[in-house]
């Protein structure tokens, strides 16, 4: 595949300093973002002030640090926002960070405590054997005893978080799914992984300083369906959730369970879902979205003639399917949420601003949803001037079991302010 075509994926970031601290499969390419910032500055002769309403693991924000540009990033998912905020602490003292890691490992090694959390029927017990979970719990307990309000400890927290999947012998990689029946060929030893990650993070912190990264990213945990208060920006680079049923709330279930933030899948409803947009059927079902009500929302007016028949068809088709998934309300709620986000984004972008949404379409139960076109229409309705779609690649593999053969694609929606 051409390098250009891969700009929608995070995989290349796993070789890049700071970006590689946490694998967030939903992310996009940092090198591409950097190149877009430079291109904007060449084209317009202006310094870019960058906005990313769905900052995820912080790719846009960190790319802006690398190019010396101020940026503003938001994520509604509390755990994901914390990861981005912690990566944005790259400017702290790396030696102090290594010392903190050293204190944690010494305390963990001295501990004779065996985990009390091992239960084969629960997520942690499915992901780890008793010994591995005991080692991880020793690290966690040592961290919890030693951590102070000094932000250096956030980096230690991220270190532990980032090794959790690599230390599990079951299938934990890629997206949210945990596959207890699959085993990994390479499993890392807990303490070795923690120490190796501490070295790598310290090296990266030095790299960023040596390469004159600028500490100018502002990253907040916020639902961008609510009003956004930032100075006007002139370049927006982002990737929203796609309407493809990927459950962002579930993306960090293992990590949040490990840290005791949730006990099980059910807790995601109160811990994460309220502050993220609705892009999966579990979410719209949990919110008890009523299709008739949402289709009457004035913000959906610009696309209602196309959206309503699609939602109605999904409402019928689901009755013929075993799972009876609520894609009809998911699709309506998805575009309603994004209509609000376009409106809020318009308010913080200068006239003439450049906007890029990396986005893909979808076909739940085989019913086609032309996401990029409808998003373009909603952008115009919120006051942007024009849009065009640049296709990057074809796809129709995201739907588990390939229950349909509708051709799908992914690309960049370019919007002019
Ligand atoms: C495709 S990911 C962005 C990934 C990012 N480009 C990166 O490289 O890490 C979309 C993000 O939008 C966030 N999100 C969903 N709804 C949101 C909302 N209402 N407000 C803010 N962020 C939201 C999700 O938590 C997720 O992290």
Coordinates of C-alpha atoms and ligand atoms in Angstrom, one line a residue:
X1 CA 0.0 0.0 0.0
X2 CA 1.2 3.5 -0.8
X3 CA 2.4 5.6 2.2
X4 CA -0.1 8.2 1.3
X5 CA -3.0 5.8 1.6
X6 CA -2.0 4.8 5.2
X7 CA -2.4 8.3 6.6
X8 CA -5.6 7.1 8.2
X9 CA -4.0 4.6 10.5
X10 CA -2.0 4.7 13.7
X11 CA 0.4 1.8 13.0
X12 CA 3.2 4.0 11.8
X13 CA 3.0 6.0 15.0
X14 CA 4.4 3.0 16.9
X15 CA 7.8 4.0 15.6
X16 CA 7.5 7.6 16.5
X17 CA 8.8 9.2 19.8
X18 CA 6.0 10.0 22.3
X19 CA 3.2 8.9 19.9
X20 CA 4.3 5.3 20.5
X21 CA 3.7 5.3 24.3
X22 CA 0.2 3.9 23.9
X23 CA -1.2 2.0 21.0
X24 CA -4.6 3.5 20.1
X25 CA -5.8 1.6 17.1
X26 CA -8.4 4.3 16.4
X27 CA -5.7 6.9 15.8
X28 CA -4.3 8.3 12.6
X29 CA -0.8 9.1 11.3
X30 CA 1.2 11.8 13.1
X31 CA 3.5 12.2 10.1
X32 CA 0.5 13.0 7.9
X33 CA -0.8 15.6 10.5
X34 CA 2.7 17.3 10.6
X35 CA 2.7 17.4 6.8
X36 CA -0.7 19.0 6.7
X37 CA 0.3 21.6 9.2
X38 CA 3.3 22.5 7.1
X39 CA 1.2 22.5 3.9
X40 CA -1.3 24.9 5.5
X41 CA 1.4 27.3 6.5
X42 CA 3.0 27.2 3.0
X43 CA -0.3 27.7 1.3
X44 CA -1.6 30.5 3.5
X45 CA 1.6 32.2 4.9
X46 CA 0.0 32.0 8.3
X47 CA 1.1 30.3 11.5
X48 CA -1.3 27.4 12.1
X49 CA -3.4 27.3 15.2
X50 CA -4.7 23.8 15.3
X51 CA -7.9 22.4 16.7
X52 CA -8.9 18.7 17.1
X53 CA -12.3 18.1 18.7
X54 CA -11.6 14.3 18.8
X55 CA -8.0 14.3 20.0
X56 CA -8.0 10.6 21.1
X57 CA -4.5 9.6 22.1
X58 CA -3.2 13.1 21.2
X59 CA -1.8 12.6 17.7
X60 CA -2.8 16.0 16.3
X61 CA -1.7 17.8 19.5
X62 CA 1.7 16.2 19.6
X63 CA 2.2 16.7 15.9
X64 CA 1.6 20.4 16.5
X65 CA 4.2 20.3 19.3
X66 CA 6.7 18.9 16.9
X67 CA 6.0 21.6 14.3
X68 CA 6.0 24.4 16.9
X69 CA 2.3 25.2 16.7
X70 CA -0.2 25.9 19.4
X71 CA -3.1 23.4 19.5
X72 CA -6.3 22.7 21.3
X73 CA -7.6 19.1 21.7
X74 CA -10.6 17.5 23.4
X75 CA -11.7 14.0 24.1
X76 CA -14.9 13.1 25.9
X77 CA -13.6 9.6 26.9
X78 CA -12.1 10.2 30.4
X79 CA -9.5 7.4 30.2
X80 CA -8.4 8.3 26.6
X81 CA -8.2 12.0 27.4
X82 CA -6.0 11.2 30.3
X83 CA -3.6 9.2 28.0
X84 CA -3.4 12.2 25.7
X85 CA -2.8 14.6 28.5
X86 CA -0.1 12.4 29.9
X87 CA 1.7 12.1 26.6
X88 CA 1.6 15.9 26.6
X89 CA 3.8 15.8 29.7
X90 CA 6.8 14.9 27.5
X91 CA 8.6 18.1 28.6
X92 CA 9.0 17.0 32.2
X93 CA 12.4 15.9 33.5
X94 CA 13.1 12.4 32.2
X95 CA 15.6 11.6 35.0
X96 CA 13.0 12.4 37.6
X97 CA 10.6 10.2 35.8
X98 CA 13.1 7.3 35.7
X99 CA 13.7 7.7 39.4
X100 CA 9.9 7.5 40.1
X101 CA 9.8 4.3 38.0
X102 CA 12.8 2.9 40.0
X103 CA 11.0 3.6 43.3
X104 CA 7.9 1.7 42.0
X105 CA 9.8 -1.3 40.8
X106 CA 11.8 -1.5 44.1
X107 CA 8.6 -1.4 46.2
X108 CA 6.9 -3.9 43.9
X109 CA 9.8 -6.3 44.0
X110 CA 9.8 -6.3 47.8
X111 CA 6.1 -7.0 48.0
X112 CA 5.1 -10.6 49.0
X113 CA 1.4 -9.9 48.3
X114 CA -0.4 -12.1 45.9
X115 CA -3.3 -10.7 44.0
X116 CA -6.8 -10.9 45.5
X117 CA -8.4 -10.1 42.1
X118 CA -7.8 -13.4 40.3
X119 CA -11.1 -14.9 39.1
X120 CA -11.2 -16.9 35.9
X121 CA -14.7 -15.9 35.1
X122 CA -13.9 -12.2 35.1
X123 CA -12.0 -10.0 32.6
X124 CA -8.7 -9.8 34.6
X125 CA -8.7 -13.5 35.2
X126 CA -9.4 -14.2 31.6
X127 CA -6.4 -12.0 30.5
X128 CA -3.8 -13.0 33.1
X129 CA -2.7 -16.0 35.0
X130 CA -2.4 -15.7 38.8
X131 CA 1.3 -14.9 38.8
X132 CA 1.2 -12.2 36.1
X133 CA -1.8 -10.5 37.7
X134 CA 0.0 -10.6 41.1
X135 CA 3.1 -8.8 39.5
X136 CA 0.8 -6.3 37.8
X137 CA -1.0 -5.7 41.1
X138 CA 2.3 -5.2 42.9
X139 CA 3.2 -2.5 40.4
X140 CA -0.2 -0.9 40.8
X141 CA -0.1 -1.0 44.6
X142 CA 3.4 0.4 44.7
X143 CA 2.3 3.2 42.3
X144 CA -0.8 4.0 44.5
X145 CA 1.3 4.1 47.6
X146 CA 4.1 6.3 46.2
X147 CA 2.3 8.7 43.8
X148 CA 2.0 12.3 44.7
X149 CA 0.4 15.2 43.0
X150 CA 3.6 15.8 41.0
X151 CA 2.6 15.3 37.3
X152 CA 5.7 13.0 36.9
X153 CA 3.5 10.3 38.4
X154 CA 1.0 10.5 35.6
X155 CA 3.8 9.3 33.4
X156 CA 4.4 6.3 35.7
X157 CA 0.6 5.6 35.5
X158 CA 0.8 5.6 31.7
X159 CA 3.8 3.3 31.8
X160 CA 1.9 0.7 33.7
X161 CA -1.2 1.2 31.6
X162 CA 0.7 0.8 28.4
X163 CA 2.2 -2.6 29.2
X164 CA -1.1 -4.2 30.3
X165 CA -1.9 -5.8 26.9
X166 CA 1.6 -6.8 26.0
X167 CA 1.8 -8.7 29.3
X168 CA -1.4 -10.7 28.7
X169 CA -1.0 -14.1 27.0
X170 CA -4.5 -13.9 25.4
X171 CA -5.7 -12.0 22.4
X172 CA -5.9 -8.4 23.6
X173 CA -4.6 -6.5 20.7
X174 CA -6.5 -4.4 18.1
X175 CA -9.6 -2.5 19.0
X176 CA -11.4 -3.3 22.1
X177 CA -11.9 -7.0 21.8
X178 CA -10.5 -9.4 24.3
X179 CA -10.2 -12.9 22.8
X180 CA -9.6 -15.3 25.7
X181 CA -9.4 -18.3 23.5
X182 CA -6.6 -16.9 21.4
X183 CA -3.0 -16.9 22.7
X184 CA -0.1 -14.6 21.8
X185 CA 3.2 -15.8 20.6
X186 CA 5.1 -13.1 22.5
X187 CA 4.2 -12.2 26.0
X188 CA 6.3 -9.7 28.0
X189 CA 7.5 -10.2 31.6
X190 CA 5.8 -7.6 33.7
X191 CA 8.8 -6.0 35.5
X192 CA 11.0 -6.2 32.4
X193 CA 8.3 -4.5 30.3
X194 CA 7.8 -1.7 32.9
X195 CA 11.6 -1.0 33.0
X196 CA 12.0 -1.2 29.3
X197 CA 9.1 1.2 28.8
X198 CA 10.5 3.6 31.4
X199 CA 13.8 3.7 29.3
X200 CA 11.9 4.2 26.1
X201 CA 9.7 7.0 27.5
X202 CA 12.7 8.8 29.0
X203 CA 14.6 8.6 25.7
X204 CA 11.6 10.0 23.9
X205 CA 11.3 12.9 26.4
X206 CA 14.9 13.8 25.7
X207 CA 14.3 13.4 21.9
X208 CA 11.4 15.9 22.0
X209 CA 13.4 18.4 23.9
X210 CA 16.5 17.9 21.7
X211 CA 14.3 18.4 18.6
X212 CA 12.8 21.6 20.0
X213 CA 9.3 20.5 20.4
X214 CA 7.2 23.3 21.7
X215 CA 5.1 22.8 24.8
X216 CA 2.0 24.4 23.4
X217 CA -0.8 21.8 23.3
X218 CA -3.9 22.3 25.4
X219 CA -5.7 19.0 25.9
X220 CA -9.0 18.8 27.8
X221 CA -11.4 16.1 28.8
X222 CA -14.6 17.5 27.3
X223 CA -17.7 16.3 25.4
X224 CA -17.5 18.6 22.3
X225 CA -21.3 18.4 21.9
X226 CA -21.1 21.0 24.6
X227 CA -19.9 24.6 23.9
X228 CA -16.2 24.8 23.2
X229 CA -14.3 27.8 24.7
X230 CA -10.9 28.3 23.0
X231 CA -9.4 31.1 20.9
X232 CA -10.2 31.1 17.2
X233 CA -8.2 28.5 15.2
X234 CA -7.4 28.3 11.5
X235 CA -6.7 24.6 10.9
X236 CA -8.9 21.7 12.2
X237 CA -7.6 18.2 11.7
X238 CA -9.5 15.4 13.2
X239 CA -11.1 12.0 12.9
X240 CA -14.5 11.5 14.5
X241 CA -15.9 8.0 15.4
X242 CA -17.3 6.4 12.2
X243 CA -20.9 5.2 12.2
X244 CA -19.6 1.7 12.2
X245 CA -20.6 0.4 15.6
X246 CA -17.1 0.6 17.1
X247 CA -17.7 0.9 20.8
X248 CA -15.3 3.6 22.1
X249 CA -16.5 3.3 25.6
X250 CA -15.3 -0.3 25.5
X251 CA -11.9 0.5 24.0
X252 CA -10.2 0.8 27.3
X253 CA -12.3 -1.6 29.4
X254 CA -9.2 -3.8 30.3
X255 CA -7.2 -0.7 31.4
X256 CA -10.1 0.8 33.4
X257 CA -10.9 -2.5 35.0
X258 CA -7.3 -2.9 36.0
X259 CA -7.2 0.5 37.7
X260 CA -10.5 -0.2 39.5
X261 CA -12.4 2.5 37.7
X262 CA -15.0 0.1 36.5
X263 CA -16.0 -3.4 37.5
X264 CA -17.5 -4.6 34.3
X265 CA -19.0 -3.7 30.9
X266 CA -22.2 -2.4 32.5
X267 CA -20.3 0.3 34.3
X268 CA -19.3 1.9 31.0
X269 CA -22.8 3.3 30.7
X270 CA -22.2 5.7 33.6
X271 CA -18.4 6.0 33.4
X272 CA -17.9 6.8 29.8
X273 CA -21.0 6.9 27.5
X274 CA -22.5 10.1 28.8
X275 CA -19.6 12.2 27.5
X276 CA -19.0 10.6 24.1
X277 CA -21.2 10.7 20.9
X278 CA -23.3 7.8 19.9
X279 CA -21.6 5.7 17.2
X280 CA -22.6 2.2 18.3
X281 CA -25.9 0.5 18.8
X282 CA -25.3 -0.4 22.5
X283 CA -25.0 3.3 23.2
X284 CA -28.2 4.5 21.4
X285 CA -30.1 1.5 22.9
X286 CA -28.8 2.4 26.4
X287 CA -29.9 6.0 25.9
X288 CA -33.4 4.8 24.9
X289 CA -33.3 7.1 21.8
X290 CA -36.7 7.5 20.3
X291 CA -36.4 7.6 16.5
X292 CA -39.4 9.9 15.9
X293 CA -38.2 12.4 18.4
X294 CA -34.6 12.6 17.1
X295 CA -35.8 12.8 13.4
X296 CA -37.7 16.0 14.4
X297 CA -34.5 17.7 15.6
X298 CA -34.1 21.0 13.5
X299 CA -30.3 20.4 13.4
X300 CA -31.0 17.3 11.2
X301 CA -33.1 19.3 8.7
X302 CA -30.3 19.6 6.0
X303 CA -30.1 15.7 5.6
X304 CA -33.5 14.6 6.8
X305 CA -34.8 13.6 3.3
X306 CA -32.1 11.1 3.0
X307 CA -31.5 10.2 6.6
X308 CA -35.2 9.4 7.5
X309 CA -35.7 6.7 4.9
X310 CA -32.4 5.0 5.9
X311 CA -33.3 5.1 9.5
X312 CA -36.8 3.8 8.8
X313 CA -35.4 0.9 6.7
X314 CA -33.0 0.0 9.5
X315 CA -36.0 0.0 11.9
X316 CA -37.7 -2.6 9.6
X317 CA -34.6 -4.7 8.8
X318 CA -33.6 -5.2 12.4
X319 CA -36.9 -7.1 13.0
X320 CA -35.7 -9.7 10.6
X321 CA -32.3 -10.1 12.4
X322 CA -31.5 -12.2 15.4
X323 CA -29.5 -9.5 17.2
X324 CA -32.2 -6.8 16.5
X325 CA -29.5 -4.2 16.8
X326 CA -30.7 -0.6 17.2
X327 CA -28.8 0.8 14.1
X328 CA -31.8 2.9 13.3
X329 CA -31.4 5.0 16.4
X330 CA -27.6 4.8 16.3
X331 CA -27.5 6.4 12.8
X332 CA -30.0 9.2 13.7
X333 CA -28.2 9.9 17.0
X334 CA -24.8 9.8 15.3
X335 CA -25.7 12.5 12.8
X336 CA -27.5 14.6 15.4
X337 CA -24.5 14.6 17.7
X338 CA -22.2 15.5 14.8
X339 CA -24.5 18.3 13.7
X340 CA -24.0 19.8 17.2
X341 CA -20.3 19.3 16.9
X342 CA -20.1 21.0 13.5
X343 CA -22.0 24.0 15.0
X344 CA -19.6 24.2 18.0
X345 CA -16.6 23.8 15.7
X346 CA -17.7 26.5 13.3
X347 CA -17.8 28.9 16.3
X348 CA -14.1 28.4 17.1
X349 CA -12.8 28.5 13.5
X350 CA -11.7 31.6 11.7
X351 CA -13.4 32.6 8.4
X352 CA -11.3 30.9 5.7
X353 CA -10.1 28.2 8.0
X354 CA -9.1 24.8 6.6
X355 CA -10.9 21.7 8.0
X356 CA -10.2 18.0 7.5
X357 CA -12.2 15.1 8.9
X358 CA -10.8 11.7 8.3
X359 CA -14.0 9.6 7.9
X360 CA -15.5 6.4 6.6
X361 CA -19.0 5.4 5.5
X362 CA -20.8 2.3 6.7
X363 CA -23.6 -0.1 5.9
X364 CA -25.2 -1.6 9.0
X365 CA -27.3 -4.6 8.1
X366 CA -26.3 -3.9 4.5
X367 CA -28.1 -0.5 4.5
X368 CA -25.7 2.2 3.0
X369 CA -25.0 5.3 5.1
X370 CA -23.1 7.9 3.1
X371 CA -21.4 9.5 6.1
X372 CA -19.0 11.8 4.3
X373 CA -21.7 13.4 2.1
X374 CA -24.1 13.9 5.0
X375 CA -21.3 15.3 7.2
X376 CA -20.4 17.7 4.4
X377 CA -24.1 18.9 4.2
X378 CA -24.1 19.4 8.0
X379 CA -20.9 21.4 7.8
X380 CA -22.5 23.7 5.2
X381 CA -25.6 24.1 7.4
X382 CA -23.4 25.1 10.3
X383 CA -21.8 27.9 8.3
X384 CA -18.8 26.4 6.5
X385 CA -18.5 27.3 2.8
X386 CA -17.8 24.2 0.8
X387 CA -16.7 20.6 1.1
X388 CA -15.1 17.9 -1.0
X389 CA -14.2 14.3 -0.3
X390 CA -10.8 12.8 -1.1
X391 CA -11.1 9.0 -1.1
X392 CA -8.1 7.2 0.3
X393 CA -9.0 3.6 0.3
X394 CA -11.8 1.1 -0.2
X395 CA -12.9 -1.0 2.6
X396 CA -15.7 -3.2 3.8
X397 CA -14.0 -5.4 6.3
X398 CA -14.8 -3.5 9.5
X399 CA -18.1 -5.3 10.0
X400 CA -17.5 -8.5 11.9
X401 CA -18.7 -11.6 9.9
X402 CA -19.0 -9.5 6.7
X403 CA -22.8 -9.8 6.7
X404 CA -23.0 -7.5 3.7
X405 CA -21.1 -6.8 0.5
X406 CA -21.8 -3.1 0.2
X407 CA -18.5 -1.4 -1.0
X408 CA -17.3 1.1 1.5
X409 CA -14.5 3.7 1.6
X410 CA -12.5 5.9 3.8
X411 CA -10.9 9.3 3.1
X412 CA -10.6 12.9 4.0
X413 CA -13.6 15.3 4.0
X414 CA -12.1 18.7 3.3
X415 CA -14.2 21.7 4.4
X416 CA -13.5 25.4 3.8
X417 CA -14.4 27.9 6.5
Ligands
LIG1 C1 -11.1 8.2 15.7 S1 -10.8 8.6 17.4 C2 -9.6 9.9 17.3 C3 -8.2 9.3 17.3 C4 -7.1 10.4 17.2 N1 -7.1 11.0 15.9 C5 -5.8 9.7 17.5 O1 -4.9 9.7 16.6 O2 -5.5 9.2 18.6 C6 -12.2 9.4 17.9 C7 -12.2 9.9 19.3 O3 -13.4 10.7 19.6 C8 -13.7 10.6 20.9 N2 -15.1 11.1 21.1 C9 -16.2 10.5 20.9 N3 -17.3 11.3 21.2 C10 -16.8 12.5 21.6 C11 -17.3 13.7 22.1 N4 -18.6 13.9 22.1 N5 -16.5 14.7 22.5 C12 -15.2 14.5 22.4 N6 -14.6 13.4 22.0 C13 -15.3 12.4 21.6 C14 -13.5 9.2 21.3 O4 -13.3 9.0 22.6 C15 -12.2 8.8 20.4 O5 -11.1 8.9 21.2

